[in-house]
C-alpha positions as protocol buffer text, in pm:
chain_id: "A"
residue {
  index: 1
  type: MET
  ca { x: 946 y: -77 z: 148 }
}
residue {
  index: 2
  type: HIS
  ca { x: 1065 y: -367 z: 419 }
}
residue {
  index: 3
  type: LEU
  ca { x: 875 y: -604 z: 101 }
}
residue {
  index: 4
  type: LEU
  ca { x: 1081 y: -478 z: -199 }
}
residue {
  index: 5
  type: ARG
  ca { x: 1362 y: -471 z: 34 }
}
residue {
  index: 6
  type: ARG
  ca { x: 1310 y: -834 z: 133 }
}
residue {
  index: 7
  type: ILE
  ca { x: 1281 y: -956 z: -184 }
}
residue {
  index: 8
  type: ALA
  ca { x: 1581 y: -773 z: -377 }
}
residue {
  index: 9
  type: GLU
  ca { x: 1876 y: -915 z: -56 }
}
residue {
  index: 10
  type: GLY
  ca { x: 1748 y: -1272 z: -195 }
}
residue {
  index: 11
  type: ASP
  ca { x: 1676 y: -1236 z: -554 }
}
residue {
  index: 12
  type: ARG
  ca { x: 1351 y: -1373 z: -541 }
}
residue {
  index: 13
  type: TRP
  ca { x: 1122 y: -1244 z: -819 }
}
residue {
  index: 14
  type: ASN
  ca { x: 972 y: -1556 z: -869 }
}
residue {
  index: 15
  type: GLN
  ca { x: 825 y: -1488 z: -526 }
}
residue {
  index: 16
  type: LEU
  ca { x: 677 y: -1104 z: -586 }
}
residue {
  index: 17
  type: ARG
  ca { x: 455 y: -1236 z: -905 }
}
residue {
  index: 18
  type: ASP
  ca { x: 339 y: -1518 z: -676 }
}
residue {
  index: 19
  type: TYR
  ca { x: 290 y: -1333 z: -375 }
}
residue {
  index: 20
  type: LEU
  ca { x: 109 y: -1065 z: -600 }
}
residue {
  index: 21
  type: GLY
  ca { x: -96 y: -1359 z: -719 }
}
residue {
  index: 22
  type: GLU
  ca { x: -175 y: -1485 z: -383 }
}
residue {
  index: 23
  type: ALA
  ca { x: -225 y: -1126 z: -318 }
}
residue {
  index: 24
  type: GLU
  ca { x: -495 y: -1071 z: -581 }
}
residue {
  index: 25
  type: ALA
  ca { x: -732 y: -1331 z: -433 }
}
residue {
  index: 26
  type: TRP
  ca { x: -679 y: -1181 z: -92 }
}
residue {
  index: 27
  type: VAL
  ca { x: -748 y: -852 z: -182 }
}
residue {
  index: 28
  type: ALA
  ca { x: -1081 y: -1001 z: -413 }
}
residue {
  index: 29
  type: GLU
  ca { x: -1226 y: -1144 z: -25 }
}
residue {
  index: 30
  type: LEU
  ca { x: -1153 y: -853 z: 143 }
}
residue {
  index: 31
  type: MET
  ca { x: -1334 y: -677 z: -27 }
}
residue {
  index: 32
  type: GLU
  ca { x: -1671 y: -924 z: -105 }
}
residue {
  index: 33
  type: THR
  ca { x: -1634 y: -893 z: 303 }
}
residue {
  index: 34
  type: HIS
  ca { x: -1564 y: -607 z: 415 }
}
residue {
  index: 35
  type: LEU
  ca { x: -1853 y: -398 z: 136 }
}
residue {
  index: 36
  type: SER
  ca { x: -2079 y: -673 z: 252 }
}
residue {
  index: 37
  type: TYR
  ca { x: -1987 y: -657 z: 628 }
}
residue {
  index: 38
  type: PRO
  ca { x: -1880 y: -364 z: 683 }
}
residue {
  index: 39
  type: LEU
  ca { x: -1877 y: -417 z: 1085 }
}
residue {
  index: 40
  type: LEU
  ca { x: -1615 y: -664 z: 997 }
}
residue {
  index: 41
  type: ALA
  ca { x: -1366 y: -311 z: 939 }
}
residue {
  index: 42
  type: TYR
  ca { x: -1387 y: -185 z: 1345 }
}
residue {
  index: 43
  type: TYR
  ca { x: -1261 y: -540 z: 1397 }
}
residue {
  index: 44
  type: ARG
  ca { x: -898 y: -497 z: 1590 }
}
residue {
  index: 45
  type: SER
  ca { x: -633 y: -756 z: 1540 }
}
residue {
  index: 46
  type: GLN
  ca { x: -481 y: -967 z: 1816 }
}
residue {
  index: 47
  type: HIS
  ca { x: -109 y: -820 z: 1670 }
}
residue {
  index: 48
  type: VAL
  ca { x: 9 y: -455 z: 1791 }
}
residue {
  index: 49
  type: ASN
  ca { x: 22 y: -282 z: 1475 }
}
residue {
  index: 50
  type: GLN
  ca { x: -134 y: -573 z: 1212 }
}
residue {
  index: 51
  type: ASN
  ca { x: -422 y: -465 z: 1090 }
}
residue {
  index: 52
  type: TRP
  ca { x: -604 y: -584 z: 694 }
}
residue {
  index: 53
  type: LEU
  ca { x: -581 y: -134 z: 637 }
}
residue {
  index: 54
  type: ALA
  ca { x: -207 y: -180 z: 634 }
}
residue {
  index: 55
  type: ALA
  ca { x: -185 y: -513 z: 484 }
}
residue {
  index: 56
  type: LEU
  ca { x: -373 y: -391 z: 201 }
}
residue {
  index: 57
  type: THR
  ca { x: -238 y: -86 z: 152 }
}
residue {
  index: 58
  type: THR
  ca { x: 190 y: -345 z: 161 }
}
residue {
  index: 59
  type: ILE
  ca { x: 26 y: -487 z: -163 }
}
residue {
  index: 60
  type: VAL
  ca { x: -107 y: -202 z: -313 }
}
residue {
  index: 61
  type: ASP
  ca { x: 242 y: 28 z: -208 }
}
residue {
  index: 62
  type: THR
  ca { x: 450 y: -292 z: -386 }
}
residue {
  index: 63
  type: SER
  ca { x: 217 y: -278 z: -651 }
}
residue {
  index: 64
  type: ALA
  ca { x: 207 y: 46 z: -782 }
}
residue {
  index: 65
  type: ALA
  ca { x: 617 y: 46 z: -724 }
}
residue {
  index: 66
  type: VAL
  ca { x: 657 y: -237 z: -924 }
}
residue {
  index: 67
  type: VAL
  ca { x: 423 y: -114 z: -1243 }
}
residue {
  index: 68
  type: ALA
  ca { x: 631 y: 232 z: -1203 }
}
residue {
  index: 69
  type: ALA
  ca { x: 955 y: 98 z: -1221 }
}
residue {
  index: 70
  type: LEU
  ca { x: 919 y: -192 z: -1532 }
}
residue {
  index: 71
  type: PRO
  ca { x: 828 y: -80 z: -1854 }
}
residue {
  index: 72
  type: GLU
  ca { x: 460 y: -17 z: -1900 }
}
residue {
  index: 73
  type: GLY
  ca { x: 250 y: -339 z: -1982 }
}
residue {
  index: 74
  type: ASP
  ca { x: 537 y: -581 z: -1803 }
}
residue {
  index: 75
  type: PRO
  ca { x: 446 y: -635 z: -1505 }
}
residue {
  index: 76
  type: ALA
  ca { x: 39 y: -739 z: -1546 }
}
residue {
  index: 77
  type: ILE
  ca { x: 29 y: -941 z: -1231 }
}
residue {
  index: 78
  type: ALA
  ca { x: 105 y: -650 z: -1016 }
}
residue {
  index: 79
  type: GLU
  ca { x: -71 y: -449 z: -1232 }
}
residue {
  index: 80
  type: GLN
  ca { x: -329 y: -636 z: -1173 }
}
residue {
  index: 81
  type: THR
  ca { x: -316 y: -652 z: -820 }
}
residue {
  index: 82
  type: TYR
  ca { x: -270 y: -284 z: -769 }
}
residue {
  index: 83
  type: GLY
  ca { x: -607 y: -236 z: -993 }
}
residue {
  index: 84
  type: ILE
  ca { x: -798 y: -503 z: -728 }
}
residue {
  index: 85
  type: GLY
  ca { x: -623 y: -346 z: -478 }
}
residue {
  index: 86
  type: ARG
  ca { x: -678 y: 31 z: -583 }
}
residue {
  index: 87
  type: HIS
  ca { x: -1094 y: -63 z: -628 }
}
residue {
  index: 88
  type: ALA
  ca { x: -1147 y: -208 z: -272 }
}
residue {
  index: 89
  type: LEU
  ca { x: -959 y: 108 z: -146 }
}
residue {
  index: 90
  type: SER
  ca { x: -1190 y: 336 z: -334 }
}
residue {
  index: 91
  type: ASP
  ca { x: -1460 y: 139 z: -232 }
}
residue {
  index: 92
  type: LEU
  ca { x: -1405 y: 89 z: 79 }
}
residue {
  index: 93
  type: ALA
  ca { x: -1411 y: 508 z: 158 }
}
residue {
  index: 94
  type: HIS
  ca { x: -1735 y: 536 z: -57 }
}
residue {
  index: 95
  type: VAL
  ca { x: -1902 y: 279 z: 171 }
}
residue {
  index: 96
  type: PHE
  ca { x: -1714 y: 448 z: 524 }
}
residue {
  index: 97
  type: HIS
  ca { x: -1851 y: 767 z: 353 }
}
residue {
  index: 98
  type: VAL
  ca { x: -1435 y: 877 z: 438 }
}
residue {
  index: 99
  type: ARG
  ca { x: -1333 y: 1200 z: 353 }
}
residue {
  index: 100
  type: PRO
  ca { x: -924 y: 1185 z: 106 }
}
residue {
  index: 101
  type: GLY
  ca { x: -678 y: 1224 z: 294 }
}
residue {
  index: 102
  type: ASP
  ca { x: -416 y: 1471 z: 187 }
}
residue {
  index: 103
  type: ALA
  ca { x: -105 y: 1348 z: 339 }
}
residue {
  index: 104
  type: ASN
  ca { x: 220 y: 1272 z: 102 }
}
residue {
  index: 105
  type: ARG
  ca { x: 367 y: 964 z: 309 }
}
residue {
  index: 106
  type: LEU
  ca { x: 667 y: 830 z: 2 }
}
residue {
  index: 107
  type: THR
  ca { x: 922 y: 1077 z: 102 }
}
residue {
  index: 108
  type: ASP
  ca { x: 1253 y: 1102 z: -151 }
}
residue {
  index: 109
  type: GLU
  ca { x: 1463 y: 930 z: 125 }
}
residue {
  index: 110
  type: ALA
  ca { x: 1193 y: 652 z: 99 }
}
residue {
  index: 111
  type: PHE
  ca { x: 1159 y: 678 z: -291 }
}
residue {
  index: 112
  type: ASP
  ca { x: 1556 y: 614 z: -292 }
}
residue {
  index: 113
  type: GLY
  ca { x: 1547 y: 295 z: -104 }
}
residue {
  index: 114
  type: VAL
  ca { x: 1249 y: 172 z: -320 }
}
residue {
  index: 115
  type: TRP
  ca { x: 1438 y: 308 z: -634 }
}
residue {
  index: 116
  type: ASN
  ca { x: 1776 y: 48 z: -509 }
}
residue {
  index: 117
  type: ALA
  ca { x: 1633 y: -216 z: -375 }
}
residue {
  index: 118
  type: LEU
  ca { x: 1440 y: -234 z: -759 }
}
residue {
  index: 119
  type: VAL
  ca { x: 1689 y: -146 z: -963 }
}
residue {
  index: 120
  type: ALA
  ca { x: 1831 y: -453 z: -859 }
}
residue {
  index: 121
  type: HIS
  ca { x: 1554 y: -668 z: -1062 }
}
residue {
  index: 122
  type: GLU
  ca { x: 1730 y: -760 z: -1448 }
}
residue {
  index: 123
  type: ARG
  ca { x: 1401 y: -571 z: -1616 }
}
residue {
  index: 124
  type: VAL
  ca { x: 1436 y: -251 z: -1484 }
}
residue {
  index: 125
  type: GLU
  ca { x: 1538 y: 38 z: -1763 }
}
residue {
  index: 126
  type: THR
  ca { x: 1325 y: 268 z: -1597 }
}
residue {
  index: 127
  type: ASP
  ca { x: 1467 y: 568 z: -1490 }
}
residue {
  index: 128
  type: PRO
  ca { x: 1458 y: 710 z: -1134 }
}
residue {
  index: 129
  type: GLU
  ca { x: 1282 y: 1068 z: -1263 }
}
residue {
  index: 130
  type: THR
  ca { x: 1024 y: 841 z: -1422 }
}
residue {
  index: 131
  type: MET
  ca { x: 927 y: 629 z: -1193 }
}
residue {
  index: 132
  type: ARG
  ca { x: 894 y: 925 z: -953 }
}
residue {
  index: 133
  type: ARG
  ca { x: 654 y: 1014 z: -1178 }
}
residue {
  index: 134
  type: ARG
  ca { x: 501 y: 695 z: -1269 }
}
residue {
  index: 135
  type: LEU
  ca { x: 442 y: 649 z: -873 }
}
residue {
  index: 136
  type: ASP
  ca { x: 338 y: 943 z: -779 }
}
residue {
  index: 137
  type: HIS
  ca { x: 63 y: 934 z: -1075 }
}
residue {
  index: 138
  type: LEU
  ca { x: -56 y: 553 z: -890 }
}
residue {
  index: 139
  type: ARG
  ca { x: -42 y: 670 z: -521 }
}
residue {
  index: 140
  type: ALA
  ca { x: -239 y: 961 z: -597 }
}
residue {
  index: 141
  type: ASP
  ca { x: -516 y: 723 z: -758 }
}
residue {
  index: 142
  type: TYR
  ca { x: -552 y: 523 z: -401 }
}
residue {
  index: 143
  type: GLU
  ca { x: -361 y: 668 z: -143 }
}
residue {
  index: 144
  type: PRO
  ca { x: -718 y: 947 z: -22 }
}
residue {
  index: 145
  type: ASN
  ca { x: -889 y: 668 z: 31 }
}
residue {
  index: 146
  type: ALA
  ca { x: -595 y: 459 z: 208 }
}
residue {
  index: 147
  type: ILE
  ca { x: -501 y: 789 z: 483 }
}
residue {
  index: 148
  type: GLY
  ca { x: -874 y: 875 z: 446 }
}
residue {
  index: 149
  type: LEU
  ca { x: -948 y: 564 z: 557 }
}
residue {
  index: 150
  type: SER
  ca { x: -693 y: 499 z: 861 }
}
residue {
  index: 151
  type: ILE
  ca { x: -845 y: 830 z: 1020 }
}
residue {
  index: 152
  type: ALA
  ca { x: -1195 y: 705 z: 1033 }
}
residue {
  index: 153
  type: LEU
  ca { x: -1071 y: 366 z: 1114 }
}
residue {
  index: 154
  type: ALA
  ca { x: -820 y: 438 z: 1331 }
}
residue {
  index: 155
  type: LEU
  ca { x: -644 y: 191 z: 1180 }
}
residue {
  index: 156
  type: PRO
  ca { x: -227 y: 243 z: 1171 }
}
residue {
  index: 157
  type: LEU
  ca { x: -63 y: 217 z: 819 }
}
residue {
  index: 158
  type: PRO
  ca { x: 280 y: 90 z: 752 }
}
residue {
  index: 159
  type: ALA
  ca { x: 553 y: 327 z: 659 }
}
residue {
  index: 160
  type: TRP
  ca { x: 732 y: 298 z: 298 }
}
residue {
  index: 161
  type: ALA
  ca { x: 1060 y: 272 z: 393 }
}
residue {
  index: 162
  type: PRO
  ca { x: 1286 y: 75 z: 670 }
}
residue {
  index: 163
  type: GLY
  ca { x: 1349 y: 358 z: 929 }
}
residue {
  index: 164
  type: GLU
  ca { x: 1036 y: 498 z: 904 }
}
residue {
  index: 165
  type: HIS
  ca { x: 857 y: 545 z: 1159 }
}
residue {
  index: 166
  type: ASP
  ca { x: 499 y: 364 z: 1140 }
}
residue {
  index: 167
  type: ARG
  ca { x: 187 y: 587 z: 1095 }
}
residue {
  index: 168
  type: ARG
  ca { x: 30 y: 475 z: 1382 }
}
residue {
  index: 169
  type: ALA
  ca { x: -323 y: 707 z: 1360 }
}
residue {
  index: 170
  type: PRO
  ca { x: -289 y: 985 z: 1238 }
}
residue {
  index: 171
  type: ARG
  ca { x: -165 y: 1309 z: 1393 }
}
residue {
  index: 172
  type: PRO
  ca { x: -548 y: 1526 z: 1433 }
}
residue {
  index: 173
  type: LEU
  ca { x: -749 y: 1167 z: 1568 }
}
residue {
  index: 174
  type: ARG
  ca { x: -497 y: 1169 z: 1838 }
}
residue {
  index: 175
  type: ARG
  ca { x: -525 y: 1525 z: 1936 }
}
residue {
  index: 176
  type: ARG
  ca { x: -859 y: 1478 z: 1884 }
}
residue {
  index: 177
  type: TYR
  ca { x: -964 y: 1180 z: 2057 }
}
residue {
  index: 178
  type: GLY
  ca { x: -588 y: 1043 z: 2237 }
}
residue {
  index: 179
  type: VAL
  ca { x: -523 y: 841 z: 2041 }
}
residue {
  index: 180
  type: THR
  ca { x: -219 y: 647 z: 2064 }
}
residue {
  index: 181
  type: ALA
  ca { x: -186 y: 286 z: 1820 }
}
């Protein structure tokens, strides 16, 4: 996870708290606009591999990782941001009549990278197995909707860890429609 690695390398955990607070407000605005005007979901960024779904998924991934790593009840802002992000993905999947996807975006290698970034945080007392179990549980509540939206809207999802290939367009979409972005 690019974001967590940068936070950990710079020991900027307070900036992560601020970022998640701002992200929570952004997700609320995104939910309001995209649910009120679903056509907005089809607009594309002028920049390659940048899109609202990738940003939303990164926010929810980051929040879920923090919630899974820290003691229960400790990461209040991460829990709030995760909650609204999960809610946004669920509502948007409903509006677009999206079937949930079933791919697993978090490989063992990617999890190791996330764990290594978070273990640098002084409040992480969770062992890797417990964190993985918690994270898998949290991911099950939003990731199928993110993957389904990615397929339906042909928007790439971000990779969990540096070095992994970003999810351009899901394979079935590439085969069926020749999507290369």
